[in-house]
Amino acid sequence: MKGVGIVLVSHSQEVAAGLKAFLRQVQPSVAVADAGGTETGELGTSTFRIKEAIESVYSEKGVLVLFDLGSARMSAEMALELMGEAAKKVKLADAPLVEGAYAAAVEAGCGSDLEKVRKTAEKTKQWRKLDG
Amino acid sequence: MEIGYHAIVKWIEKASRKIQEERDYLSQLDQAIGDGDHGVNLARGFTEVDQKLKARTQPDIGALFQEIAMTLLAKVGGASGPLYSTAFLKMASRLKGKETVSLDDLAQALLEAVQGLKMRGKAEQGQKTLLDVWEPLALNLANRREDWSWEQFCHLAREQMEKTKALEAKKGRAAYLGPRSVGHLDPGAVSSYFLFEALAQIMMEEEEGR
């Protein structure tokens, strides 16, 4: 059974790829795609790379997109707009990239639906790292 | 006054040339308050737009703007790619299938572009962004009176661009600088000024030619 897919958007190709490798170790059953950097691999984000990444892990269960800073949100939103109808099953997470992706992967690995995976990812905004 | 497809192409060519000439200046402005790549990014995008213009045959202004939007989206990294792309996409849907447009059509298209920019950037006028140029100009064209002229439109563009110097940035990387962003022009407002300056210049040439 295929679960919710996860897409990692970062300004850095290495950040997104590294995080993907990390998630694979945590939860190998979850489909994760990375969309870091521009089309030429420079620092930045690319709407078309994000769209391709979403499509590569897309299923009826949906896809959660996590992103880092600045233009990443705009590029991700445009990717969804270009997808048309299929974008209904894709959600952006308002969450820190690393913590959110980690929590989302664990939740998706349990077979939860898209809404649950998104909420779990977004809860990581409240995670306390010190005095916990 | 009707504006034909070829005048629109001349506008974009002129804007593109200007942005490429001013590439280093735009990047310098961006080094002061952003991540320093505005000129390089936009120049790369418009170089590609030039190629696309050469290959076009069908005189449809909406389709032209659609192609510009997708080209800028693909080639311009950073925030200015999605922003300029959204503006051109909104204009494209308004001007779909048109070989000529009236000033009212253009004004409506610009107003929709402004709505698109606000939605995409989650910004309002006065926050030291390209909206500080786009919104007053769209409104100026939409609410023009009998004594309105392209020359005056061009002056307004410059004035609005220069006003961003005194503003404190509320959006994008510059917002992290807070009050330290005051005293610098917003690079997106400057590139937008180049776009509208080119529009006014081409339209003045067109008017003289008649």
Short mmCIF file of C-alpha atoms in Angstrom, two decimals:
data_model
loop_
_atom_site.label_atom_id
_atom_site.label_comp_id
_atom_site.label_asym_id
_atom_site.label_seq_id
_atom_site.Cartn_x
_atom_site.Cartn_y
_atom_site.Cartn_z
CA MET A 1 0.00 0.00 0.00
CA LYS A 2 1.33 3.39 -0.98
CA GLY A 3 1.14 6.24 1.53
CA VAL A 4 1.39 10.03 1.38
CA GLY A 5 4.42 11.20 -0.58
CA ILE A 6 6.79 13.89 0.66
CA VAL A 7 8.58 16.61 -1.32
CA LEU A 8 11.49 18.57 0.11
CA VAL A 9 12.08 22.07 -1.28
CA SER A 10 15.24 23.90 -0.35
CA HIS A 11 17.38 26.66 -1.81
CA SER A 12 20.25 24.20 -1.61
CA GLN A 13 20.42 21.02 -3.65
CA GLU A 14 22.61 19.47 -0.95
CA VAL A 15 20.21 20.33 1.87
CA ALA A 16 17.26 18.72 0.09
CA ALA A 17 19.25 15.66 -1.00
CA GLY A 18 20.80 15.22 2.44
CA LEU A 19 17.44 15.45 4.14
CA LYS A 20 16.02 12.90 1.73
CA ALA A 21 18.80 10.45 2.60
CA PHE A 22 18.11 11.05 6.27
CA LEU A 23 14.39 10.33 5.88
CA ARG A 24 15.10 7.18 3.92
CA GLN A 25 17.00 5.87 6.89
CA VAL A 26 14.22 6.84 9.30
CA GLN A 27 11.31 5.59 7.20
CA PRO A 28 12.35 3.67 4.08
CA SER A 29 8.76 2.86 3.03
CA VAL A 30 7.79 6.51 2.39
CA ALA A 31 8.19 8.02 -1.08
CA VAL A 32 10.34 11.14 -0.77
CA ALA A 33 11.50 13.43 -3.60
CA ASP A 34 13.97 16.31 -3.31
CA ALA A 35 13.72 19.60 -5.20
CA GLY A 36 16.69 21.64 -4.04
CA GLY A 37 18.32 24.50 -5.93
CA THR A 38 17.59 25.92 -9.37
CA GLU A 39 17.43 24.04 -12.68
CA THR A 40 21.16 24.60 -13.09
CA GLY A 41 21.91 23.48 -9.54
CA GLU A 42 22.58 26.95 -8.15
CA LEU A 43 21.17 28.32 -4.91
CA GLY A 44 17.48 29.11 -5.33
CA THR A 45 14.24 27.32 -6.04
CA SER A 46 12.63 26.14 -9.27
CA THR A 47 8.90 25.82 -9.84
CA PHE A 48 9.42 23.23 -12.56
CA ARG A 49 11.75 21.09 -10.46
CA ILE A 50 9.23 21.19 -7.61
CA LYS A 51 6.42 20.19 -9.96
CA GLU A 52 8.44 17.25 -11.28
CA ALA A 53 9.29 16.15 -7.75
CA ILE A 54 5.62 16.22 -6.73
CA GLU A 55 4.65 14.19 -9.79
CA SER A 56 7.35 11.62 -9.07
CA VAL A 57 5.84 10.71 -5.66
CA TYR A 58 2.21 11.45 -6.52
CA SER A 59 -0.54 8.97 -5.68
CA GLU A 60 -4.20 9.06 -4.70
CA LYS A 61 -3.08 9.41 -1.08
CA GLY A 62 -1.60 12.82 -1.88
CA VAL A 63 1.68 14.66 -1.38
CA LEU A 64 2.95 16.95 1.37
CA VAL A 65 5.43 19.65 0.34
CA LEU A 66 7.87 21.08 2.88
CA PHE A 67 10.02 24.09 2.06
CA ASP A 68 12.66 26.35 3.57
CA LEU A 69 12.93 30.13 3.12
CA GLY A 70 11.88 33.12 1.07
CA SER A 71 11.03 32.37 -2.54
CA ALA A 72 10.54 28.66 -1.79
CA ARG A 73 6.91 29.27 -0.86
CA MET A 74 6.20 31.23 -4.05
CA SER A 75 7.86 28.63 -6.26
CA ALA A 76 5.94 25.81 -4.53
CA GLU A 77 2.63 27.65 -4.87
CA MET A 78 3.23 28.21 -8.56
CA ALA A 79 4.07 24.52 -9.01
CA LEU A 80 0.69 23.63 -7.53
CA GLU A 81 -1.08 26.15 -9.78
CA LEU A 82 0.55 24.63 -12.86
CA MET A 83 -0.65 21.15 -11.83
CA GLY A 84 -4.34 22.07 -12.11
CA GLU A 85 -6.80 19.51 -10.74
CA ALA A 86 -4.13 17.14 -9.42
CA ALA A 87 -3.02 19.88 -7.00
CA LYS A 88 -6.09 19.24 -4.87
CA LYS A 89 -4.25 16.29 -3.38
CA VAL A 90 -1.10 18.29 -2.69
CA LYS A 91 -0.63 20.41 0.44
CA LEU A 92 2.07 22.80 1.56
CA ALA A 93 3.19 22.45 5.17
CA ASP A 94 3.71 25.52 7.33
CA ALA A 95 6.56 23.88 9.19
CA PRO A 96 10.32 23.96 9.70
CA LEU A 97 11.90 21.92 6.91
CA VAL A 98 14.01 19.38 8.82
CA GLU A 99 11.79 18.77 11.84
CA GLY A 100 8.61 18.92 9.77
CA ALA A 101 9.90 16.45 7.20
CA TYR A 102 11.06 14.06 9.90
CA ALA A 103 7.65 14.10 11.63
CA ALA A 104 5.80 13.86 8.31
CA ALA A 105 7.83 10.82 7.24
CA VAL A 106 7.08 9.00 10.48
CA GLU A 107 3.38 9.84 10.22
CA ALA A 108 3.16 8.90 6.53
CA GLY A 109 4.95 5.64 7.32
CA CYS A 110 2.06 4.75 9.65
CA GLY A 111 -0.34 5.03 6.72
CA SER A 112 -2.04 8.25 7.88
CA ASP A 113 -3.96 10.43 5.44
CA LEU A 114 -2.65 13.71 4.00
CA GLU A 115 -4.41 15.96 6.51
CA LYS A 116 -2.99 14.02 9.45
CA VAL A 117 0.50 14.05 7.96
CA ARG A 118 0.29 17.80 7.39
CA LYS A 119 -0.90 18.49 10.94
CA THR A 120 1.83 16.35 12.41
CA ALA A 121 4.43 18.22 10.36
CA GLU A 122 3.04 21.59 11.39
CA LYS A 123 3.07 20.68 15.08
CA THR A 124 6.85 20.65 14.95
CA LYS A 125 6.73 24.45 14.97
CA GLN A 126 6.02 24.06 18.68
CA TRP A 127 8.85 21.63 19.36
CA ARG A 128 11.17 22.87 22.07
CA LYS A 129 14.78 21.98 21.63
CA LEU A 130 16.05 23.14 25.00
CA ASP A 131 14.54 22.65 28.45
CA GLY A 132 12.19 20.36 26.76
CA MET B 1 -5.51 54.47 -28.94
CA GLU B 2 -4.98 50.85 -29.91
CA ILE B 3 -1.70 49.10 -29.20
CA GLY B 4 -0.77 46.41 -31.69
CA TYR B 5 1.09 43.15 -31.21
CA HIS B 6 4.25 44.55 -32.81
CA ALA B 7 4.36 47.52 -30.46
CA ILE B 8 4.06 45.12 -27.53
CA VAL B 9 6.95 43.07 -28.91
CA LYS B 10 9.02 46.27 -29.29
CA TRP B 11 8.21 47.13 -25.67
CA ILE B 12 9.44 43.81 -24.35
CA GLU B 13 12.56 43.94 -26.54
CA LYS B 14 13.39 47.42 -25.24
CA ALA B 15 12.77 46.44 -21.60
CA SER B 16 14.89 43.34 -22.08
CA ARG B 17 17.78 45.34 -23.56
CA LYS B 18 17.63 47.83 -20.67
CA ILE B 19 17.57 45.10 -18.01
CA GLN B 20 20.56 43.41 -19.61
CA GLU B 21 22.45 46.73 -19.82
CA GLU B 22 21.66 47.45 -16.17
CA ARG B 23 22.40 43.93 -14.96
CA ASP B 24 25.31 44.93 -12.72
CA TYR B 25 23.50 47.97 -11.35
CA LEU B 26 20.48 45.84 -10.36
CA SER B 27 22.72 43.27 -8.71
CA GLN B 28 24.59 46.02 -6.84
CA LEU B 29 21.30 47.35 -5.48
CA ASP B 30 20.40 43.82 -4.44
CA GLN B 31 23.78 43.29 -2.75
CA ALA B 32 22.92 46.14 -0.41
CA ILE B 33 19.64 44.73 0.89
CA GLY B 34 19.01 41.32 -0.72
CA ASP B 35 21.01 38.35 -1.91
CA GLY B 36 22.74 40.17 -4.73
CA ASP B 37 21.43 38.24 -7.70
CA HIS B 38 18.52 40.32 -9.00
CA GLY B 39 20.38 41.69 -12.04
CA VAL B 40 22.01 38.40 -13.01
CA ASN B 41 18.74 36.49 -12.59
CA LEU B 42 16.58 38.91 -14.54
CA ALA B 43 19.15 39.39 -17.30
CA ARG B 44 19.33 35.61 -17.76
CA GLY B 45 15.53 35.44 -17.92
CA PHE B 46 15.20 38.23 -20.46
CA THR B 47 18.00 36.86 -22.64
CA GLU B 48 15.86 33.76 -22.97
CA VAL B 49 12.75 35.89 -23.56
CA ASP B 50 14.60 37.51 -26.51
CA GLN B 51 15.12 34.07 -28.05
CA LYS B 52 11.45 33.22 -27.60
CA LEU B 53 10.38 36.53 -29.18
CA LYS B 54 12.43 35.77 -32.29
CA ALA B 55 10.75 32.39 -32.70
CA ARG B 56 7.17 33.67 -32.35
CA THR B 57 4.91 33.95 -35.37
CA GLN B 58 1.35 34.12 -34.05
CA PRO B 59 0.30 37.71 -33.21
CA ASP B 60 -1.57 36.98 -29.98
CA ILE B 61 -0.65 39.31 -27.11
CA GLY B 62 -2.08 36.95 -24.48
CA ALA B 63 -0.08 34.01 -25.81
CA LEU B 64 3.03 36.21 -25.93
CA PHE B 65 2.66 37.18 -22.27
CA GLN B 66 1.99 33.55 -21.35
CA GLU B 67 5.26 32.55 -22.99
CA ILE B 68 7.15 35.37 -21.26
CA ALA B 69 5.67 34.25 -17.92
CA MET B 70 6.75 30.63 -18.36
CA THR B 71 10.21 31.63 -19.59
CA LEU B 72 10.84 33.93 -16.63
CA LEU B 73 9.54 31.27 -14.26
CA ALA B 74 11.98 28.71 -15.65
CA LYS B 75 15.03 30.96 -15.93
CA VAL B 76 14.83 33.48 -13.09
CA GLY B 77 15.72 32.02 -9.70
CA GLY B 78 14.88 33.84 -6.50
CA ALA B 79 11.65 35.62 -5.68
CA SER B 80 11.57 37.75 -8.83
CA GLY B 81 10.92 34.70 -11.06
CA PRO B 82 7.56 33.72 -9.54
CA LEU B 83 6.62 37.39 -9.07
CA TYR B 84 7.27 38.62 -12.63
CA SER B 85 5.86 35.36 -13.93
CA THR B 86 2.63 35.84 -11.98
CA ALA B 87 2.27 39.41 -13.26
CA PHE B 88 2.65 38.30 -16.90
CA LEU B 89 0.34 35.30 -16.40
CA LYS B 90 -2.43 37.56 -15.06
CA MET B 91 -1.99 39.93 -18.01
CA ALA B 92 -1.97 36.94 -20.37
CA SER B 93 -5.33 35.66 -19.20
CA ARG B 94 -6.85 39.14 -19.55
CA LEU B 95 -5.45 39.69 -23.06
CA LYS B 96 -5.96 36.17 -24.41
CA GLY B 97 -6.48 36.00 -28.17
CA LYS B 98 -5.98 39.75 -28.74
CA GLU B 99 -3.91 41.10 -31.62
CA THR B 100 -4.43 44.70 -30.48
CA VAL B 101 -5.37 46.12 -27.10
CA SER B 102 -6.89 49.42 -26.02
CA LEU B 103 -5.47 51.48 -23.17
CA ASP B 104 -8.40 50.27 -21.07
CA ASP B 105 -7.51 46.63 -21.82
CA LEU B 106 -3.92 47.31 -20.82
CA ALA B 107 -5.01 49.10 -17.65
CA GLN B 108 -7.27 46.19 -16.67
CA ALA B 109 -4.47 43.72 -17.38
CA LEU B 110 -2.09 45.73 -15.19
CA LEU B 111 -4.64 45.91 -12.38
CA GLU B 112 -4.99 42.13 -12.49
CA ALA B 113 -1.23 41.78 -12.49
CA VAL B 114 -1.18 43.91 -9.33
CA GLN B 115 -3.72 41.62 -7.67
CA GLY B 116 -1.57 38.67 -8.68
CA LEU B 117 1.56 40.26 -7.22
CA LYS B 118 -0.23 40.97 -3.94
CA MET B 119 -1.48 37.40 -3.74
CA ARG B 120 1.88 35.84 -4.66
CA GLY B 121 4.04 38.08 -2.49
CA LYS B 122 1.49 38.54 0.30
CA ALA B 123 2.43 42.19 0.10
CA GLU B 124 0.83 45.61 0.07
CA GLN B 125 2.00 48.92 -1.33
CA GLY B 126 4.47 50.74 0.94
CA GLN B 127 6.49 47.66 1.89
CA LYS B 128 9.46 48.44 -0.40
CA THR B 129 8.67 45.96 -3.15
CA LEU B 130 7.94 46.07 -6.87
CA LEU B 131 4.30 46.72 -5.97
CA ASP B 132 5.29 50.28 -5.08
CA VAL B 133 5.78 50.84 -8.80
CA TRP B 134 3.18 48.47 -10.28
CA GLU B 135 0.15 49.54 -8.26
CA PRO B 136 0.31 53.34 -8.67
CA LEU B 137 1.04 52.93 -12.40
CA ALA B 138 -1.83 50.52 -13.00
CA LEU B 139 -4.15 52.91 -11.16
CA ASN B 140 -2.75 55.91 -13.04
CA LEU B 141 -3.51 54.26 -16.39
CA ALA B 142 -6.92 53.01 -15.27
CA ASN B 143 -8.01 56.41 -13.91
CA ARG B 144 -6.43 58.57 -16.62
CA ARG B 145 -8.06 61.85 -17.60
CA GLU B 146 -7.93 63.82 -20.80
CA ASP B 147 -4.58 65.42 -20.05
CA TRP B 148 -2.95 62.06 -19.32
CA SER B 149 0.21 61.28 -21.29
CA TRP B 150 2.86 58.57 -21.55
CA GLU B 151 5.44 61.17 -20.59
CA GLN B 152 3.66 61.79 -17.32
CA PHE B 153 3.23 58.03 -16.81
CA CYS B 154 6.99 57.65 -17.21
CA HIS B 155 7.68 60.42 -14.67
CA LEU B 156 5.36 58.75 -12.21
CA ALA B 157 7.20 55.45 -12.68
CA ARG B 158 10.52 57.11 -11.81
CA GLU B 159 9.02 58.95 -8.86
CA GLN B 160 7.49 55.80 -7.40
CA MET B 161 10.73 53.88 -7.89
CA GLU B 162 12.73 56.62 -6.13
CA LYS B 163 10.27 56.67 -3.24
CA THR B 164 11.24 53.13 -2.27
CA LYS B 165 14.55 54.53 -1.02
CA ALA B 166 12.89 56.05 2.04
CA LEU B 167 10.80 52.99 2.86
CA GLU B 168 11.58 50.25 5.35
CA ALA B 169 11.44 46.76 3.83
CA LYS B 170 8.72 44.48 5.13
CA LYS B 171 9.09 41.61 2.68
CA GLY B 172 11.79 39.28 1.46
CA ARG B 173 15.36 39.13 2.58
CA ALA B 174 15.55 42.91 3.00
CA ALA B 175 12.95 42.72 5.79
CA TYR B 176 15.55 41.08 8.05
CA LEU B 177 17.49 44.35 7.86
CA GLY B 178 14.54 46.33 9.24
CA PRO B 179 15.43 50.05 9.54
CA ARG B 180 18.84 49.38 7.96
CA SER B 181 17.03 48.87 4.64
CA VAL B 182 16.09 52.57 4.60
CA GLY B 183 18.26 54.62 2.24
CA HIS B 184 18.48 51.90 -0.43
CA LEU B 185 16.33 51.57 -3.54
CA ASP B 186 14.35 48.37 -3.87
CA PRO B 187 15.89 46.38 -6.77
CA GLY B 188 12.50 44.98 -7.87
CA ALA B 189 11.04 48.47 -7.98
CA VAL B 190 13.98 49.57 -10.14
CA SER B 191 13.63 46.70 -12.62
CA SER B 192 9.89 47.38 -12.74
CA TYR B 193 10.67 51.02 -13.48
CA PHE B 194 12.81 49.90 -16.44
CA LEU B 195 9.88 47.83 -17.70
CA PHE B 196 7.42 50.72 -17.54
CA GLU B 197 9.93 53.27 -18.81
CA ALA B 198 10.37 51.09 -21.89
CA LEU B 199 6.59 50.87 -22.32
CA ALA B 200 6.22 54.66 -22.17
CA GLN B 201 9.13 55.22 -24.58
CA ILE B 202 7.77 52.78 -27.16
CA MET B 203 4.29 54.26 -26.89
CA MET B 204 5.64 57.79 -27.37
CA GLU B 205 7.47 56.59 -30.49
CA GLU B 206 4.28 54.94 -31.73
CA GLU B 207 2.29 58.14 -31.18
CA GLU B 208 4.87 60.21 -33.04
CA GLY B 209 4.81 57.76 -35.89
CA ARG B 210 1.14 58.37 -36.56
#
